[in-house]
Coordinates of C-alpha atoms in Angstrom, one line a residue:
M10 CA -82.6 -98.5 83.9
M11 CA -78.9 -98.2 85.0
G12 CA -78.0 -100.2 88.1
C13 CA -75.6 -99.0 90.8
Q14 CA -73.4 -101.2 92.9
T15 CA -73.7 -100.5 96.6
A16 CA -71.4 -101.8 99.3
P17 CA -73.0 -104.7 101.3
A18 CA -73.7 -104.0 105.0
Q19 CA -71.5 -105.7 107.5
L20 CA -73.9 -107.6 109.8
F21 CA -72.0 -110.1 111.9
Y22 CA -68.4 -110.0 110.9
D23 CA -65.4 -107.7 111.1
F24 CA -63.6 -108.3 107.8
C25 CA -61.6 -105.9 105.7
L26 CA -60.9 -107.0 102.2
N27 CA -57.9 -104.8 101.9
D28 CA -56.1 -106.7 104.7
H29 CA -56.3 -110.0 102.6
V30 CA -55.1 -108.8 99.2
P31 CA -51.3 -108.2 98.9
G32 CA -50.2 -104.6 98.2
D33 CA -48.2 -105.6 95.1
H34 CA -51.1 -107.5 93.5
L35 CA -51.6 -106.8 89.8
L36 CA -55.1 -105.5 90.2
R37 CA -54.1 -103.0 92.9
G38 CA -51.7 -101.5 90.3
I39 CA -54.4 -101.3 87.7
D40 CA -56.8 -99.8 90.1
R41 CA -54.4 -97.0 91.0
H42 CA -54.3 -95.9 87.4
L43 CA -57.9 -96.6 86.5
D44 CA -60.5 -93.7 86.8
L45 CA -64.0 -94.8 86.0
E46 CA -65.7 -91.9 87.9
G47 CA -67.4 -90.4 84.9
V48 CA -68.6 -93.7 83.3
R49 CA -72.1 -93.5 84.8
V50 CA -72.6 -89.9 83.7
Q51 CA -71.4 -90.6 80.2
L52 CA -73.5 -93.7 79.7
K53 CA -76.7 -92.4 81.4
P54 CA -78.3 -91.2 78.2
F55 CA -78.2 -94.7 76.7
Y56 CA -80.2 -96.3 79.5
S57 CA -84.0 -96.4 79.7
G58 CA -85.8 -95.1 82.8
T59 CA -88.1 -98.1 82.9
G60 CA -87.4 -101.8 83.4
R61 CA -85.1 -103.8 85.6
P62 CA -81.8 -102.1 86.7
S63 CA -78.8 -103.2 84.7
I64 CA -75.5 -104.3 86.1
D65 CA -73.5 -101.2 87.2
P66 CA -71.5 -100.1 84.1
E67 CA -68.4 -99.4 86.3
L68 CA -68.6 -102.9 87.8
M69 CA -69.0 -104.4 84.3
M70 CA -65.9 -102.6 83.0
R71 CA -63.9 -103.6 86.0
M72 CA -64.9 -107.2 85.5
L73 CA -63.9 -107.1 81.8
I74 CA -60.5 -105.7 82.7
I75 CA -60.1 -108.5 85.2
G76 CA -61.0 -111.0 82.5
Y77 CA -58.5 -109.5 80.0
S78 CA -55.7 -109.2 82.7
M79 CA -56.2 -112.7 84.0
G80 CA -56.8 -114.5 80.7
I81 CA -60.4 -115.5 81.5
R82 CA -62.2 -115.8 78.2
S83 CA -65.6 -117.0 79.2
E84 CA -68.0 -114.6 80.8
R85 CA -69.6 -117.4 82.8
R86 CA -66.1 -118.4 84.1
L87 CA -65.4 -114.7 84.9
C88 CA -68.5 -114.4 87.0
E89 CA -67.5 -117.5 88.9
E90 CA -64.0 -116.2 89.5
V91 CA -65.2 -112.8 90.7
H92 CA -67.5 -114.6 93.0
L93 CA -64.8 -116.8 94.5
N94 CA -61.6 -114.7 94.4
L95 CA -61.3 -112.0 97.0
A96 CA -58.6 -110.0 95.1
Y97 CA -61.1 -109.4 92.2
R98 CA -63.6 -107.7 94.6

């Protein structure tokens, strides 16, 4: 089953991620030229309708691009970095 990333709800804080990442950051430039809109539609036939939802394919591709761009070779380290670094989100 294909997973889909949804934005977390803001409960008790007023925090905008865009305000904390510089406008000239490398990943902003990549994001401007990256179009992953059709990824889910193209990959949908390869996912089963049963079982646990997978990681969102668009999110996985973005994480891999971050890994390649930032020289992060380990998937475990990449997950840690994405969890900690605001710019990667």
